[in-house]
Amino acid sequence: MLGSVKGPQDVKRLTVEELPRLAGEIRDLLVDSCAKYGGHLGPNLGVVELTIAVHRVFDSPADPVVWDTGHQAYVHKLLTGRASGFDALKQEGGLSGYPSRAESEHDFVENSHASTALSYADGLAKAFKLRGERDRTVVAVIGDGALTGGMAWEALNNIAAIKDLPVVIVVNDNGRSYSPTIGGLASHLSSLRVNRHYEDVLEYVKDKIGNVPVLYDALHGFKKGVKDVIAPQVMFEDLGLKYVGPIDGHDEQAMEAALRKARGFRGPVIVHALTQKGRGYAPAEDHDEDQFHSPGAFDRATGAEKPKGRIWTNVFSEELVRLGKERDDLVAITAAMLHPTGLNSFAEAYPDRIYDVGIAEQHALTSAAGLALGGLHPVVALYATFLNRAFDQLLLDVALHRLPVTVVLDRAGVTGDDGASHNGMWDLSILQVVPGLRVAVPRDGDRLTELLREAVEVSDGPTVLRFPKGPIAATLDAVGRLGEMDVLRAPKGDAEGGQEPEPDVLLVGVGPMAQVCMEAAVLLDAQGIATTVVDPRWVKPLDEALAPAAEQHKLVAVVEDNGRVGAVGDAVARLLRDADVDVPVRTFGIPQEFLDHAKRAAILSRIGLTGQDLARQITEAVARRAQAEEPARH
């Protein structure tokens, strides 16, 4: 049946009796596809019936459906004609793991950061109203987790201010324990609340007996009192939003009925759906940690995940627990990412010193500032891509006060599979402008533990530690020191005379890119280009010893897993300019563009961040410089 669904109109043509079969086929495909490569399985298993109902009631794309955070839009993709390509989900050249405007006209917003859908919906609905397109309704599907973000409540406040703004907000609530409201009286009250005649009567009563406020308040209080017994989430109506629910989100017909009422109201309405994450797949339902929120590849029959091996997050997690034992002033903060950032081990060891603030990175940083003002040393663990959201708080709430807060950025640099919005390619650029901030980038696990310890020892300002996604890099020991930097490779002496050759290239490898620089250095030496490789360890501020070292070389090349603009490469060039060192600097990093999803290794190869690519480009740069210098020598 799913194979015959080429778009929402096909979903509308199905009979009520056929819908359970469609839902079953969708769940089977979701499990089969995610078992191969991984993906956001649990959230999508929980919204199957909800999504079917949305597409039977509304007319996408005329009625835009905006998903928050977007990782639960797999079912939406299947119902909008993308089932045939679903087996390549998140693979290079295949479907994105989030809504994608390049894939379908039904994906209005490429939304993959939480708590933003309501703001998009607010703007879309206002635009349609101003353009006279009054037959269009905007649908925003948002999870209860995303409602922990302050931006969502800012949007709700604005949506509620315009009473005839046709926005239907579907709250996908898989975190509540109370049961959905059932029975005839509850259904009748829900119908009343989205009935324009009912609203007109209330306004008429208010106008006519407005000079007797006690009577109006009593009538209004009775309405609210009855509703409070039936539907516990009155806060939405207190904001001025009509509320329908709670509804069983797995009862497709009940969802359809609620959505049709909401659509007919032609104003802002909340439809509160209770769902079960992982619904229909026992291993997900029984998974205590997160109901298979985003598993890697797993065995379809048992649900057992395939071994991932040791990753960077494991090293951070273990070292933080050790530090917590040594220092009782150490506390940790997560923004709804306890397990993904590795803070679960710290939480188990020190349950009174961990704070999960929800999807609220801004609050996380300013709360950390308060903890630091109170005499503690907070460690805030985030994905690198989400630090962008809390830049102002890091700048003016933490750094301005010179507070000892350590921010640990997981998934820094190219992350790959999750697409453009999840590549952590901005932090080394935006952090350069923060006064007093120190930034460390470890090249391997030993350096991660070493630099984390150094970071939490800093007491006169904030520190940042960043590392990539995936398997931990092989240990790369230093062969010397240059100031506080590690020298990883020095030019090799002449085979006959043993004299050290005149160095040609100084390669500055930032964090994990040090290994790539080592690979390039071997190839450069084979071309007769003597190469020094250093790892700065701390990239902000840069060690001043870098300037005299650069002066001894003909070319400096900086390699980093970050956007090229304004990052470490530019900082190195500025350092040399300030020191009057006239040596050219080449910067190698991520181009300033939104990268399509693929494996990390494939993306690094595509953008030229491999040892072979670097050696070729540096060889060409050295040759061009030699050609330019030849006339001068003559």
PDB file of N, CA and C in Angstrom, residues 315-372:
ATOM      1  N   VAL A 315      35.997   9.181  26.073  1.00  0.00           N
ATOM      2  CA  VAL A 315      37.195   9.683  26.763  1.00  0.00           C
ATOM      3  C   VAL A 315      36.833  10.878  27.639  1.00  0.00           C
ATOM      4  N   PHE A 316      36.061  11.812  27.080  1.00  0.00           N
ATOM      5  CA  PHE A 316      35.618  12.975  27.862  1.00  0.00           C
ATOM      6  C   PHE A 316      34.806  12.542  29.072  1.00  0.00           C
ATOM      7  N   SER A 317      33.855  11.631  28.854  1.00  0.00           N
ATOM      8  CA  SER A 317      32.965  11.186  29.913  1.00  0.00           C
ATOM      9  C   SER A 317      33.748  10.589  31.081  1.00  0.00           C
ATOM     10  N   GLU A 318      34.698   9.727  30.772  1.00  0.00           N
ATOM     11  CA  GLU A 318      35.474   9.053  31.816  1.00  0.00           C
ATOM     12  C   GLU A 318      36.353  10.032  32.590  1.00  0.00           C
ATOM     13  N   GLU A 319      36.979  10.955  31.878  1.00  0.00           N
ATOM     14  CA  GLU A 319      37.863  11.903  32.545  1.00  0.00           C
ATOM     15  C   GLU A 319      37.084  12.871  33.426  1.00  0.00           C
ATOM     16  N   LEU A 320      35.886  13.263  32.996  1.00  0.00           N
ATOM     17  CA  LEU A 320      35.088  14.186  33.800  1.00  0.00           C
ATOM     18  C   LEU A 320      34.671  13.526  35.115  1.00  0.00           C
ATOM     19  N   VAL A 321      34.367  12.234  35.079  1.00  0.00           N
ATOM     20  CA  VAL A 321      34.030  11.523  36.312  1.00  0.00           C
ATOM     21  C   VAL A 321      35.224  11.522  37.259  1.00  0.00           C
ATOM     22  N   ARG A 322      36.419  11.294  36.718  1.00  0.00           N
ATOM     23  CA  ARG A 322      37.620  11.323  37.560  1.00  0.00           C
ATOM     24  C   ARG A 322      37.832  12.713  38.159  1.00  0.00           C
ATOM     25  N   LEU A 323      37.635  13.735  37.345  1.00  0.00           N
ATOM     26  CA  LEU A 323      37.791  15.101  37.849  1.00  0.00           C
ATOM     27  C   LEU A 323      36.751  15.413  38.921  1.00  0.00           C
ATOM     28  N   GLY A 324      35.535  14.901  38.722  1.00  0.00           N
ATOM     29  CA  GLY A 324      34.491  15.121  39.709  1.00  0.00           C
ATOM     30  C   GLY A 324      34.829  14.533  41.063  1.00  0.00           C
ATOM     31  N   LYS A 325      35.542  13.432  41.069  1.00  0.00           N
ATOM     32  CA  LYS A 325      35.973  12.812  42.330  1.00  0.00           C
ATOM     33  C   LYS A 325      37.022  13.662  43.024  1.00  0.00           C
ATOM     34  N   GLU A 326      37.871  14.307  42.221  1.00  0.00           N
ATOM     35  CA  GLU A 326      38.956  15.124  42.776  1.00  0.00           C
ATOM     36  C   GLU A 326      38.469  16.494  43.231  1.00  0.00           C
ATOM     37  N   ARG A 327      37.398  17.002  42.579  1.00  0.00           N
ATOM     38  CA  ARG A 327      36.950  18.375  42.845  1.00  0.00           C
ATOM     39  C   ARG A 327      35.452  18.400  43.096  1.00  0.00           C
ATOM     40  N   ASP A 328      35.068  18.754  44.310  1.00  0.00           N
ATOM     41  CA  ASP A 328      33.638  18.789  44.617  1.00  0.00           C
ATOM     42  C   ASP A 328      32.978  20.082  44.158  1.00  0.00           C
ATOM     43  N   ASP A 329      33.769  21.020  43.589  1.00  0.00           N
ATOM     44  CA  ASP A 329      33.176  22.249  43.048  1.00  0.00           C
ATOM     45  C   ASP A 329      32.800  22.092  41.578  1.00  0.00           C
ATOM     46  N   LEU A 330      33.078  20.938  41.002  1.00  0.00           N
ATOM     47  CA  LEU A 330      32.787  20.707  39.588  1.00  0.00           C
ATOM     48  C   LEU A 330      31.339  20.275  39.417  1.00  0.00           C
ATOM     49  N   VAL A 331      30.602  20.993  38.571  1.00  0.00           N
ATOM     50  CA  VAL A 331      29.215  20.633  38.252  1.00  0.00           C
ATOM     51  C   VAL A 331      29.080  20.565  36.735  1.00  0.00           C
ATOM     52  N   ALA A 332      28.052  19.873  36.259  1.00  0.00           N
ATOM     53  CA  ALA A 332      27.871  19.694  34.813  1.00  0.00           C
ATOM     54  C   ALA A 332      26.476  20.116  34.398  1.00  0.00           C
ATOM     55  N   ILE A 333      26.378  20.642  33.166  1.00  0.00           N
ATOM     56  CA  ILE A 333      25.099  21.101  32.613  1.00  0.00           C
ATOM     57  C   ILE A 333      24.926  20.488  31.228  1.00  0.00           C
ATOM     58  N   THR A 334      23.727  19.996  30.959  1.00  0.00           N
ATOM     59  CA  THR A 334      23.387  19.513  29.623  1.00  0.00           C
ATOM     60  C   THR A 334      22.094  20.169  29.168  1.00  0.00           C
ATOM     61  N   ALA A 335      21.975  20.361  27.866  1.00  0.00           N
ATOM     62  CA  ALA A 335      20.743  20.905  27.285  1.00  0.00           C
ATOM     63  C   ALA A 335      19.985  19.765  26.607  1.00  0.00           C
ATOM     64  N   ALA A 336      19.406  18.893  27.412  1.00  0.00           N
ATOM     65  CA  ALA A 336      18.603  17.757  26.944  1.00  0.00           C
ATOM     66  C   ALA A 336      19.430  16.743  26.153  1.00  0.00           C
ATOM     67  N   MET A 337      20.729  16.664  26.417  1.00  0.00           N
ATOM     68  CA  MET A 337      21.609  15.747  25.686  1.00  0.00           C
ATOM     69  C   MET A 337      22.489  14.979  26.670  1.00  0.00           C
ATOM     70  N   LEU A 338      21.897  14.445  27.717  1.00  0.00           N
ATOM     71  CA  LEU A 338      22.658  13.799  28.783  1.00  0.00           C
ATOM     72  C   LEU A 338      23.514  12.648  28.264  1.00  0.00           C
ATOM     73  N   HIS A 339      22.897  11.701  27.551  1.00  0.00           N
ATOM     74  CA  HIS A 339      23.636  10.547  27.046  1.00  0.00           C
ATOM     75  C   HIS A 339      24.500  10.884  25.824  1.00  0.00           C
ATOM     76  N   PRO A 340      23.978  11.615  24.843  1.00  0.00           N
ATOM     77  CA  PRO A 340      24.814  11.897  23.665  1.00  0.00           C
ATOM     78  C   PRO A 340      26.105  12.634  23.978  1.00  0.00           C
ATOM     79  N   THR A 341      26.111  13.491  24.999  1.00  0.00           N
ATOM     80  CA  THR A 341      27.331  14.225  25.329  1.00  0.00           C
ATOM     81  C   THR A 341      28.187  13.498  26.364  1.00  0.00           C
ATOM     82  N   GLY A 342      27.741  12.338  26.824  1.00  0.00           N
ATOM     83  CA  GLY A 342      28.535  11.558  27.770  1.00  0.00           C
ATOM     84  C   GLY A 342      28.413  11.987  29.216  1.00  0.00           C
ATOM     85  N   LEU A 343      27.465  12.871  29.541  1.00  0.00           N
ATOM     86  CA  LEU A 343      27.321  13.330  30.922  1.00  0.00           C
ATOM     87  C   LEU A 343      26.536  12.350  31.792  1.00  0.00           C
ATOM     88  N   ASN A 344      25.987  11.294  31.196  1.00  0.00           N
ATOM     89  CA  ASN A 344      25.226  10.327  31.985  1.00  0.00           C
ATOM     90  C   ASN A 344      26.090   9.668  33.058  1.00  0.00           C
ATOM     91  N   SER A 345      27.360   9.401  32.757  1.00  0.00           N
ATOM     92  CA  SER A 345      28.249   8.782  33.749  1.00  0.00           C
ATOM     93  C   SER A 345      28.491   9.729  34.920  1.00  0.00           C
ATOM     94  N   PHE A 346      28.672  11.012  34.629  1.00  0.00           N
ATOM     95  CA  PHE A 346      28.831  12.005  35.696  1.00  0.00           C
ATOM     96  C   PHE A 346      27.562  12.084  36.536  1.00  0.00           C
ATOM     97  N   ALA A 347      26.400  12.006  35.859  1.00  0.00           N
ATOM     98  CA  ALA A 347      25.124  12.068  36.571  1.00  0.00           C
ATOM     99  C   ALA A 347      24.949  10.880  37.505  1.00  0.00           C
ATOM    100  N   GLU A 348      25.385   9.707  37.071  1.00  0.00           N
ATOM    101  CA  GLU A 348      25.287   8.521  37.920  1.00  0.00           C
ATOM    102  C   GLU A 348      26.211   8.627  39.124  1.00  0.00           C
ATOM    103  N   ALA A 349      27.397   9.174  38.909  1.00  0.00           N
ATOM    104  CA  ALA A 349      28.372   9.277  39.997  1.00  0.00           C
ATOM    105  C   ALA A 349      28.042  10.413  40.961  1.00  0.00           C
ATOM    106  N   TYR A 350      27.532  11.529  40.426  1.00  0.00           N
ATOM    107  CA  TYR A 350      27.289  12.720  41.238  1.00  0.00           C
ATOM    108  C   TYR A 350      25.918  13.298  40.898  1.00  0.00           C
ATOM    109  N   PRO A 351      24.841  12.622  41.286  1.00  0.00           N
ATOM    110  CA  PRO A 351      23.491  13.046  40.864  1.00  0.00           C
ATOM    111  C   PRO A 351      23.092  14.436  41.340  1.00  0.00           C
ATOM    112  N   ASP A 352      23.730  14.936  42.393  1.00  0.00           N
ATOM    113  CA  ASP A 352      23.379  16.265  42.900  1.00  0.00           C
ATOM    114  C   ASP A 352      24.148  17.377  42.187  1.00  0.00           C
ATOM    115  N   ARG A 353      25.035  16.997  41.262  1.00  0.00           N
ATOM    116  CA  ARG A 353      25.877  18.014  40.604  1.00  0.00           C
ATOM    117  C   ARG A 353      25.678  18.030  39.089  1.00  0.00           C
ATOM    118  N   ILE A 354      24.520  17.617  38.645  1.00  0.00           N
ATOM    119  CA  ILE A 354      24.203  17.610  37.207  1.00  0.00           C
ATOM    120  C   ILE A 354      22.877  18.333  37.003  1.00  0.00           C
ATOM    121  N   TYR A 355      22.810  19.147  35.959  1.00  0.00           N
ATOM    122  CA  TYR A 355      21.597  19.915  35.672  1.00  0.00           C
ATOM    123  C   TYR A 355      21.256  19.765  34.192  1.00  0.00           C
ATOM    124  N   ASP A 356      20.070  19.223  33.925  1.00  0.00           N
ATOM    125  CA  ASP A 356      19.559  19.149  32.553  1.00  0.00           C
ATOM    126  C   ASP A 356      18.535  20.261  32.397  1.00  0.00           C
ATOM    127  N   VAL A 357      18.866  21.266  31.603  1.00  0.00           N
ATOM    128  CA  VAL A 357      18.028  22.461  31.504  1.00  0.00           C
ATOM    129  C   VAL A 357      17.018  22.377  30.363  1.00  0.00           C
ATOM    130  N   GLY A 358      16.972  21.224  29.661  1.00  0.00           N
ATOM    131  CA  GLY A 358      16.095  21.130  28.504  1.00  0.00           C
ATOM    132  C   GLY A 358      16.760  21.750  27.283  1.00  0.00           C
ATOM    133  N   ILE A 359      15.980  21.876  26.213  1.00  0.00           N
ATOM    134  CA  ILE A 359      16.552  22.409  24.971  1.00  0.00           C
ATOM    135  C   ILE A 359      16.640  23.929  25.099  1.00  0.00           C
ATOM    136  N   ALA A 360      17.609  24.365  25.886  1.00  0.00           N
ATOM    137  CA  ALA A 360      17.697  25.783  26.249  1.00  0.00           C
ATOM    138  C   ALA A 360      19.159  26.166  26.425  1.00  0.00           C
ATOM    139  N   GLU A 361      19.892  26.191  25.304  1.00  0.00           N
ATOM    140  CA  GLU A 361      21.328  26.464  25.374  1.00  0.00           C
ATOM    141  C   GLU A 361      21.633  27.853  25.928  1.00  0.00           C
ATOM    142  N   GLN A 362      20.780  28.829  25.621  1.00  0.00           N
ATOM    143  CA  GLN A 362      21.006  30.178  26.144  1.00  0.00           C
ATOM    144  C   GLN A 362      20.948  30.168  27.659  1.00  0.00           C
ATOM    145  N   HIS A 363      19.893  29.557  28.189  1.00  0.00           N
ATOM    146  CA  HIS A 363      19.759  29.463  29.639  1.00  0.00           C
ATOM    147  C   HIS A 363      20.921  28.677  30.244  1.00  0.00           C
ATOM    148  N   ALA A 364      21.360  27.628  29.546  1.00  0.00           N
ATOM    149  CA  ALA A 364      22.448  26.798  30.069  1.00  0.00           C
ATOM    150  C   ALA A 364      23.685  27.636  30.355  1.00  0.00           C
ATOM    151  N   LEU A 365      24.049  28.533  29.436  1.00  0.00           N
ATOM    152  CA  LEU A 365      25.268  29.331  29.614  1.00  0.00           C
ATOM    153  C   LEU A 365      25.109  30.369  30.714  1.00  0.00           C
ATOM    154  N   THR A 366      23.955  31.024  30.778  1.00  0.00           N
ATOM    155  CA  THR A 366      23.788  32.043  31.813  1.00  0.00           C
ATOM    156  C   THR A 366      23.592  31.409  33.182  1.00  0.00           C
ATOM    157  N   SER A 367      22.951  30.246  33.224  1.00  0.00           N
ATOM    158  CA  SER A 367      22.861  29.514  34.484  1.00  0.00           C
ATOM    159  C   SER A 367      24.252  29.087  34.939  1.00  0.00           C
ATOM    160  N   ALA A 368      25.090  28.684  33.986  1.00  0.00           N
ATOM    161  CA  ALA A 368      26.476  28.344  34.317  1.00  0.00           C
ATOM    162  C   ALA A 368      27.200  29.562  34.889  1.00  0.00           C
ATOM    163  N   ALA A 369      26.912  30.734  34.327  1.00  0.00           N
ATOM    164  CA  ALA A 369      27.507  31.954  34.865  1.00  0.00           C
ATOM    165  C   ALA A 369      27.107  32.146  36.327  1.00  0.00           C
ATOM    166  N   GLY A 370      25.836  31.899  36.623  1.00  0.00           N
ATOM    167  CA  GLY A 370      25.380  32.017  38.009  1.00  0.00           C
ATOM    168  C   GLY A 370      26.056  31.011  38.923  1.00  0.00           C
ATOM    169  N   LEU A 371      26.212  29.780  38.447  1.00  0.00           N
ATOM    170  CA  LEU A 371      26.900  28.764  39.238  1.00  0.00           C
ATOM    171  C   LEU A 371      28.342  29.182  39.521  1.00  0.00           C
ATOM    172  N   ALA A 372      28.997  29.755  38.488  1.00  0.00           N
ATOM    173  CA  ALA A 372      30.380  30.202  38.664  1.00  0.00           C
ATOM    174  C   ALA A 372      30.452  31.371  39.644  1.00  0.00           C
TER     175      ALA A 372
END
